[in-house]
Short mmCIF file of C-alpha atoms and ligand atoms in Angstrom, two decimals:
data_model
loop_
_atom_site.label_atom_id
_atom_site.label_comp_id
_atom_site.label_asym_id
_atom_site.label_seq_id
_atom_site.Cartn_x
_atom_site.Cartn_y
_atom_site.Cartn_z
CA MET A 1097 69.77 76.45 93.53
CA LYS A 1098 69.96 80.00 94.85
CA ALA A 1099 70.94 82.89 92.58
CA ILE A 1100 70.78 86.67 92.52
CA LEU A 1101 68.44 87.66 89.69
CA ILE A 1102 68.29 91.04 87.98
CA GLU A 1103 65.04 91.30 86.06
CA LYS A 1104 62.89 93.59 83.98
CA PRO A 1105 59.24 92.94 83.18
CA ASP A 1106 58.70 91.61 79.61
CA ASP A 1107 56.18 94.36 78.94
CA ALA A 1108 58.49 97.18 80.14
CA PRO A 1109 62.01 96.42 78.86
CA LYS A 1110 62.98 100.08 79.21
CA GLY A 1111 61.58 100.36 82.73
CA PRO A 1112 63.50 100.03 86.00
CA GLN A 1113 65.12 96.73 86.93
CA THR A 1114 64.37 94.70 90.04
CA VAL A 1115 66.85 92.57 91.99
CA ARG A 1116 66.10 89.63 94.25
CA GLU A 1117 67.55 86.41 95.59
CA GLY A 1118 65.67 83.63 93.82
CA GLN A 1119 65.84 80.02 92.73
CA ILE A 1120 67.05 78.69 89.37
CA THR A 1121 67.80 75.19 88.07
CA THR A 1122 70.76 73.86 86.10
CA ALA A 1123 68.47 73.70 83.06
CA ASP A 1124 68.02 77.49 83.26
CA LEU A 1125 71.75 78.16 82.89
CA PRO A 1126 73.00 79.57 79.57
CA GLU A 1127 74.87 77.49 76.99
CA GLY A 1128 78.52 76.62 77.50
CA GLU A 1129 80.80 73.60 77.51
CA VAL A 1130 81.64 73.59 81.19
CA LEU A 1131 79.33 73.39 84.20
CA VAL A 1132 81.05 74.70 87.34
CA ASP A 1133 79.98 74.39 90.97
CA VAL A 1134 80.76 77.83 92.41
CA ALA A 1135 82.71 77.73 95.67
CA TYR A 1136 83.38 81.47 96.08
CA THR A 1137 82.40 84.57 94.19
CA THR A 1138 82.90 88.24 94.98
CA LEU A 1139 81.43 91.70 94.78
CA ASN A 1140 83.30 94.01 92.45
CA TYR A 1141 82.58 97.63 91.56
CA LYS A 1142 81.05 96.44 88.27
CA ASP A 1143 78.76 94.00 90.12
CA ALA A 1144 77.59 96.93 92.22
CA LEU A 1145 76.82 98.89 89.03
CA ALA A 1146 74.87 95.87 87.72
CA ILE A 1147 72.93 95.20 90.93
CA THR A 1148 72.03 98.84 91.59
CA GLY A 1149 71.39 99.58 87.90
CA ALA A 1150 73.50 102.74 88.33
CA SER A 1151 75.13 102.10 84.97
CA PRO A 1152 73.95 99.95 82.03
CA VAL A 1153 76.30 97.05 82.77
CA VAL A 1154 73.65 94.35 82.27
CA ARG A 1155 73.00 93.72 78.58
CA SER A 1156 70.18 91.14 78.79
CA PHE A 1157 67.51 90.24 81.32
CA PRO A 1158 67.02 88.24 83.44
CA MET A 1159 70.70 88.27 84.48
CA VAL A 1160 72.65 86.54 87.22
CA PRO A 1161 75.39 89.06 88.11
CA GLY A 1162 78.88 88.19 89.30
CA ILE A 1163 81.85 88.91 87.01
CA ASP A 1164 84.09 86.35 88.68
CA PHE A 1165 84.03 83.05 90.52
CA ALA A 1166 86.23 80.19 91.67
CA GLY A 1167 84.87 76.68 91.70
CA VAL A 1168 85.08 73.06 90.66
CA VAL A 1169 84.19 71.61 87.27
CA ARG A 1170 81.15 69.32 87.52
CA GLU A 1171 80.69 68.47 83.81
CA SER A 1172 82.73 69.37 80.74
CA ALA A 1173 82.27 68.92 77.01
CA ASP A 1174 85.62 70.70 76.52
CA PRO A 1175 88.55 68.23 76.59
CA ALA A 1176 90.68 70.89 78.30
CA TRP A 1177 88.66 70.44 81.52
CA LYS A 1178 87.44 67.43 83.49
CA PRO A 1179 85.19 66.99 86.54
CA GLY A 1180 87.04 67.96 89.70
CA ASP A 1181 89.30 70.57 88.07
CA LYS A 1182 89.59 73.74 90.15
CA VAL A 1183 89.03 76.82 88.02
CA ILE A 1184 88.76 80.61 88.09
CA LEU A 1185 86.71 82.83 85.83
CA ASN A 1186 87.07 86.60 85.31
CA GLY A 1187 85.23 88.75 82.82
CA TRP A 1188 84.40 87.73 79.25
CA GLY A 1189 81.04 89.48 79.72
CA VAL A 1190 80.02 87.04 82.46
CA GLY A 1191 77.64 88.83 84.83
CA GLU A 1192 76.92 91.35 82.05
CA LYS A 1193 75.56 89.36 79.09
CA HIS A 1194 76.14 85.76 80.27
CA TRP A 1195 74.92 84.53 83.67
CA GLY A 1196 77.59 84.95 86.31
CA GLY A 1197 78.99 83.86 89.64
CA LEU A 1198 76.29 84.93 92.07
CA ALA A 1199 74.64 81.49 91.89
CA GLU A 1200 75.51 77.99 93.06
CA GLN A 1201 76.43 76.92 89.51
CA ALA A 1202 77.59 78.60 86.31
CA ARG A 1203 77.84 77.24 82.77
CA VAL A 1204 80.55 78.91 80.67
CA LYS A 1205 82.84 78.43 77.69
CA GLY A 1206 85.88 76.29 78.37
CA ASP A 1207 88.12 78.95 76.82
CA TRP A 1208 87.09 81.43 79.50
CA LEU A 1209 88.48 79.42 82.40
CA VAL A 1210 91.90 79.60 84.03
CA PRO A 1211 93.18 76.82 86.30
CA LEU A 1212 93.32 77.72 89.99
CA PRO A 1213 97.06 78.34 90.40
CA GLU A 1214 99.15 76.09 92.63
CA GLY A 1215 99.42 77.64 96.08
CA LEU A 1216 96.08 79.51 96.07
CA SER A 1217 92.81 78.32 97.59
CA ALA A 1218 89.51 79.22 95.92
CA ARG A 1219 88.90 81.65 98.78
CA GLN A 1220 92.27 83.35 98.27
CA ALA A 1221 91.70 83.49 94.51
CA MET A 1222 88.44 85.31 95.09
CA ALA A 1223 89.99 87.57 97.73
CA ILE A 1224 92.11 88.63 94.76
CA GLY A 1225 89.19 88.41 92.31
CA THR A 1226 88.80 90.55 89.21
CA ALA A 1227 89.96 93.64 91.08
CA GLY A 1228 93.23 92.01 92.17
CA TYR A 1229 93.85 90.38 88.80
CA THR A 1230 93.34 93.82 87.23
CA ALA A 1231 95.84 95.26 89.72
CA MET A 1232 98.37 92.69 88.47
CA LEU A 1233 97.57 93.58 84.84
CA CYS A 1234 98.32 97.21 85.77
CA VAL A 1235 101.66 96.24 87.34
CA MET A 1236 102.48 94.21 84.21
CA ALA A 1237 101.59 97.24 82.04
CA LEU A 1238 104.01 99.43 84.02
CA GLU A 1239 106.75 96.81 83.76
CA ARG A 1240 106.22 96.39 80.01
CA HIS A 1241 106.92 100.09 79.69
CA GLY A 1242 110.17 99.77 81.59
CA ILE A 1243 109.15 100.66 85.15
CA THR A 1244 111.16 98.96 87.94
CA PRO A 1245 111.48 99.64 91.69
CA ALA A 1246 114.54 101.78 90.82
CA SER A 1247 112.37 104.10 88.68
CA GLY A 1248 111.04 105.90 91.76
CA GLU A 1249 107.78 106.48 93.58
CA ILE A 1250 104.55 104.90 92.21
CA VAL A 1251 101.17 106.48 92.93
CA VAL A 1252 98.06 104.30 93.36
CA THR A 1253 94.62 105.97 93.42
CA GLY A 1254 91.52 104.53 95.11
CA ALA A 1255 94.06 102.78 97.29
CA ALA A 1256 91.64 101.52 99.94
CA GLY A 1257 89.36 99.93 97.32
CA GLY A 1258 89.68 96.51 95.66
CA VAL A 1259 92.05 97.23 92.77
CA GLY A 1260 93.99 99.82 94.76
CA SER A 1261 94.58 97.73 97.88
CA VAL A 1262 95.87 94.73 95.93
CA ALA A 1263 98.04 97.06 93.79
CA VAL A 1264 99.56 98.60 96.92
CA ALA A 1265 100.29 95.17 98.42
CA LEU A 1266 101.79 93.82 95.18
CA LEU A 1267 103.97 96.85 94.49
CA ALA A 1268 105.21 97.09 98.09
CA LYS A 1269 106.15 93.39 98.15
CA ALA A 1270 108.06 93.86 94.88
CA GLY A 1271 110.10 96.65 96.48
CA TYR A 1272 108.37 99.70 95.04
CA ASN A 1273 107.98 102.93 96.99
CA VAL A 1274 104.19 103.37 96.97
CA ALA A 1275 102.22 106.58 97.49
CA ALA A 1276 98.63 105.57 98.28
CA VAL A 1277 95.89 108.06 97.39
CA THR A 1278 92.76 107.79 99.50
CA GLY A 1279 89.73 109.89 100.28
CA ARG A 1280 89.47 108.16 103.65
CA ALA A 1281 92.06 109.37 106.19
CA SER A 1282 90.76 106.62 108.49
CA GLU A 1283 92.28 104.01 106.12
CA ALA A 1284 95.85 105.37 106.43
CA GLU A 1285 96.95 102.70 108.91
CA PHE A 1286 95.34 99.96 106.80
CA LEU A 1287 97.25 101.19 103.74
CA LYS A 1288 100.54 101.45 105.63
CA GLY A 1289 99.93 97.89 106.80
CA LEU A 1290 99.68 96.83 103.15
CA GLY A 1291 103.05 98.45 102.53
CA ALA A 1292 102.29 102.01 101.40
CA ALA A 1293 105.25 104.30 102.16
CA SER A 1294 103.14 107.47 102.11
CA ILE A 1295 99.49 108.54 102.06
CA VAL A 1296 98.19 111.25 99.72
CA ASP A 1297 94.85 112.96 100.38
CA ARG A 1298 92.57 112.35 97.41
CA ALA A 1299 91.46 116.02 97.62
CA GLU A 1300 94.88 117.00 96.19
CA LEU A 1301 93.86 115.38 92.90
CA THR A 1302 90.14 115.91 92.51
CA GLU A 1303 90.04 119.54 91.34
CA PRO A 1304 90.72 120.61 87.74
CA GLY A 1305 94.51 120.97 87.47
CA ARG A 1306 97.08 122.53 85.17
CA PRO A 1307 98.11 120.68 81.98
CA LEU A 1308 101.54 120.11 83.55
CA GLY A 1309 102.10 119.96 87.28
CA LYS A 1310 105.17 119.49 89.45
CA GLU A 1311 106.76 116.15 88.55
CA ARG A 1312 106.01 113.82 91.45
CA TRP A 1313 105.74 110.19 90.39
CA ALA A 1314 107.66 107.78 88.17
CA ALA A 1315 104.46 105.87 87.42
CA GLY A 1316 100.89 105.44 88.54
CA ILE A 1317 97.96 103.06 88.70
CA ASP A 1318 94.63 104.87 88.46
CA VAL A 1319 91.16 103.49 89.21
CA ALA A 1320 89.38 106.86 89.24
CA GLY A 1321 89.52 108.54 85.83
CA SER A 1322 88.29 112.12 85.42
CA HIS A 1323 90.29 114.90 87.16
CA VAL A 1324 92.13 112.38 89.34
CA LEU A 1325 93.64 110.65 86.31
CA ALA A 1326 94.26 113.98 84.56
CA ASN A 1327 96.20 115.23 87.60
CA VAL A 1328 98.15 111.98 87.97
CA ILE A 1329 99.21 112.23 84.32
CA ALA A 1330 100.10 115.92 84.73
CA GLN A 1331 102.26 115.14 87.79
CA THR A 1332 104.05 112.12 86.31
CA LYS A 1333 107.79 112.50 85.75
CA TYR A 1334 109.55 112.63 82.41
CA ARG A 1335 109.01 109.32 80.51
CA GLY A 1336 106.79 107.97 83.27
CA VAL A 1337 103.88 105.57 82.76
CA VAL A 1338 100.29 105.64 84.03
CA ALA A 1339 98.12 102.52 83.89
CA ALA A 1340 94.43 103.50 83.75
CA CYS A 1341 91.78 100.90 84.55
CA GLY A 1342 88.82 102.54 86.25
CA LEU A 1343 86.19 105.23 86.43
CA ALA A 1344 85.33 105.56 90.13
CA ALA A 1345 85.48 109.36 89.78
CA GLY A 1346 84.08 109.51 86.25
CA MET A 1347 84.35 108.33 82.68
CA ASP A 1348 85.79 111.63 81.41
CA LEU A 1349 89.45 112.55 81.06
CA PRO A 1350 89.83 116.34 81.18
CA SER A 1351 93.50 116.35 80.22
CA SER A 1352 95.72 117.78 77.48
CA VAL A 1353 98.43 116.35 75.26
CA ALA A 1354 101.10 118.35 77.15
CA PRO A 1355 102.31 115.48 79.41
CA PHE A 1356 102.56 113.17 76.40
CA ILE A 1357 104.36 115.48 73.97
CA LEU A 1358 106.48 117.47 76.44
CA ARG A 1359 107.32 114.77 79.01
CA GLY A 1360 106.95 111.60 76.95
CA VAL A 1361 104.48 110.22 79.48
CA THR A 1362 102.76 106.96 78.45
CA LEU A 1363 99.11 106.29 79.25
CA ALA A 1364 98.58 102.52 79.28
CA GLY A 1365 94.98 101.31 79.18
CA VAL A 1366 94.18 98.15 81.12
CA ASP A 1367 91.17 95.93 80.42
CA SER A 1368 90.56 92.71 82.30
CA VAL A 1369 87.37 91.58 80.54
CA MET A 1370 88.66 90.60 77.09
CA CYS A 1371 92.31 90.28 78.15
CA PRO A 1372 94.03 87.47 76.16
CA ILE A 1373 94.42 84.14 77.91
CA GLU A 1374 98.26 84.27 77.97
CA ASP A 1375 98.20 87.48 80.01
CA ARG A 1376 95.53 86.04 82.32
CA ARG A 1377 97.61 82.95 83.01
CA GLU A 1378 100.69 85.07 83.62
CA ALA A 1379 98.77 87.41 85.92
CA TRP A 1380 97.27 84.58 88.00
CA SER A 1381 100.50 82.65 88.21
CA ARG A 1382 102.34 85.76 89.39
CA LEU A 1383 99.59 86.64 91.89
CA ALA A 1384 99.96 83.19 93.46
CA LYS A 1385 103.72 83.72 93.88
CA GLU A 1386 104.15 87.44 94.43
CA LEU A 1387 101.28 88.52 96.65
CA ASP A 1388 101.81 88.36 100.40
CA LEU A 1389 98.93 86.08 101.43
CA ALA A 1390 98.90 87.50 104.97
CA LYS A 1391 98.27 90.94 103.45
CA LEU A 1392 95.56 89.41 101.27
CA GLU A 1393 93.81 88.16 104.40
CA ALA A 1394 93.97 91.67 105.85
CA LEU A 1395 92.34 93.29 102.83
CA MET A 1396 89.38 90.93 102.44
CA THR A 1397 86.04 90.61 104.18
CA GLU A 1398 83.55 87.79 103.76
CA LEU A 1399 79.99 88.74 102.92
CA PRO A 1400 77.11 86.27 103.30
CA PHE A 1401 75.22 85.61 100.05
CA ASP A 1402 71.99 87.01 101.50
CA GLN A 1403 73.66 90.41 102.16
CA VAL A 1404 74.96 90.93 98.62
CA ILE A 1405 72.06 93.05 97.34
CA GLU A 1406 72.00 95.43 100.32
CA THR A 1407 75.81 95.85 100.26
CA ALA A 1408 76.17 96.75 96.55
CA PRO A 1409 75.34 100.49 96.95
CA LYS A 1410 78.32 100.91 99.32
CA PHE A 1411 80.69 100.54 96.36
CA LEU A 1412 79.16 103.53 94.63
CA LYS A 1413 79.62 105.59 97.79
CA GLY A 1414 83.30 104.54 98.05
CA GLU A 1415 82.62 102.89 101.42
CA VAL A 1416 84.08 99.46 100.72
CA ARG A 1417 87.50 98.52 102.07
CA GLY A 1418 89.63 96.11 100.04
CA ARG A 1419 87.96 93.03 98.63
CA VAL A 1420 84.54 91.54 99.36
CA VAL A 1421 84.39 87.74 99.07
CA VAL A 1422 81.10 85.84 98.95
CA PRO A 1423 81.23 82.18 100.04
CA VAL A 1424 78.74 80.10 98.03
CA ALA A 1425 79.86 76.53 98.78
CA PRO A 1426 83.16 77.02 100.66
CA ASP A 1427 83.62 73.33 101.43
CA LEU A 1428 83.96 72.57 97.71
CA ALA A 1429 87.43 74.01 97.15
P1 NDP B 774 86.19 99.84 94.83
O1 NDP B 774 84.86 100.47 95.02
O2 NDP B 774 86.58 98.70 95.68
O3 NDP B 774 87.34 100.93 94.95
C1 NDP B 774 87.28 102.18 94.30
C2 NDP B 774 87.97 103.18 95.18
O4 NDP B 774 88.10 104.40 94.45
C3 NDP B 774 87.21 103.57 96.42
O5 NDP B 774 87.39 102.64 97.46
C4 NDP B 774 87.82 104.89 96.74
O6 NDP B 774 89.07 104.66 97.38
C5 NDP B 774 88.10 105.47 95.36
N1 NDP B 774 87.07 106.41 94.94
C6 NDP B 774 85.74 106.30 95.10
N2 NDP B 774 85.12 107.37 94.59
C7 NDP B 774 86.09 108.18 94.12
C8 NDP B 774 86.09 109.46 93.51
N3 NDP B 774 84.95 110.12 93.26
N4 NDP B 774 87.27 109.99 93.16
C9 NDP B 774 88.43 109.32 93.38
N5 NDP B 774 88.50 108.13 93.97
C10 NDP B 774 87.34 107.56 94.33
O7 NDP B 774 86.25 99.41 93.28
P2 NDP B 774 87.33 98.47 92.56
O8 NDP B 774 88.65 98.72 93.14
O9 NDP B 774 86.79 97.10 92.45
O10 NDP B 774 87.30 99.10 91.09
C11 NDP B 774 87.89 100.39 90.89
C12 NDP B 774 87.59 100.87 89.47
O11 NDP B 774 88.28 100.02 88.55
C13 NDP B 774 86.13 100.84 89.09
O12 NDP B 774 85.82 101.95 88.28
C14 NDP B 774 86.02 99.58 88.29
O13 NDP B 774 84.94 99.61 87.38
C15 NDP B 774 87.35 99.54 87.60
N6 NDP B 774 87.77 98.21 87.19
C16 NDP B 774 88.15 98.07 85.89
C17 NDP B 774 88.58 96.88 85.43
C18 NDP B 774 89.06 96.78 84.03
O14 NDP B 774 89.08 95.68 83.47
N7 NDP B 774 89.50 97.87 83.43
C19 NDP B 774 88.55 95.67 86.28
C20 NDP B 774 88.23 95.94 87.66
C21 NDP B 774 87.83 97.19 88.08
P3 NDP B 774 89.62 105.60 98.57
O15 NDP B 774 88.51 105.69 99.56
O16 NDP B 774 90.84 104.92 99.04
O17 NDP B 774 89.90 106.95 97.93
#
């Protein structure tokens, strides 16, 4: 079967990696109780880091990247799953230290799988993908800290990207007033189409800011980190909440404690990889019910498997709009 393979020569484990589309067999797949035929997978920011080698995402070589997939169970030694079950996988180190979704089959632990929710096709589930599921985890984090549509305006950074675009669509459908931050003025109409009430130029947030700024937002979802996150926190209103999930601008956080101790702002970290199964099930079940599927269609593009490697660098340049779905065996599910 075909697979994307990230490799390093045995005699130069510290040397540069190579990436190619190659052939593997079922026997090559790692251990796991459940063998899944992959119907759709996707390209996420983290897959782009893995494929380009821009960041040490891959922990062992050779590696099949792909941090998520939707497919159909072919064989299962886990009584929770049987052949024919439609499943989704996100995270758990898949595509980083365990072979992932950019292949025709994957073998994984039964505990890692979530059933494909009623009302979603495999294609729609992957249009959501890890980015969209993370967007829902961010919305849940805001809600758990008391944020409701009545709280006021919510800012979303990296709004034209994968996490951001799904977050905008979800929040707008739920009745929130969404301010979408983008570095691409050309995406303003796209973002308004997803339901953003206003567009904020990313340049307003990228420079080092004051410890406390003018109070602008009741809450925020940030995919950028660095000065962008620091400025969002500094401009969050009294007792507001910021969900932080990404590092598109950088891993650092050049902030101060002022917003936390003077305004009672909460910084809520969001991780999708090791997220407990109960939250995953809740997130996927809510995505199936609460996301406007017409909007989902508008924010996804399909990418042929043989264009995955050449497309990955676009993520690191911030050139990708919405979600990138890769059909592997679309007739399966
Ligand atoms: P995308 O590449 O699809 O989107 C990122 C967006 O961030 C870009 O489209 C761009 O949006 C914006 N951006 C790019 N560069 C910068 C910059 N220098 N400063 C500010 N904004 C920038 O990636 P995803 O949405 O898939 O992922 C976003 C982030 O979230 C990544 O860092 C990813 O690793 C992380 N992530 C974390 C997860 C977790 O479990 N915590 C799970 C999933 C993702 P625009 O052009 O609109 O400004």
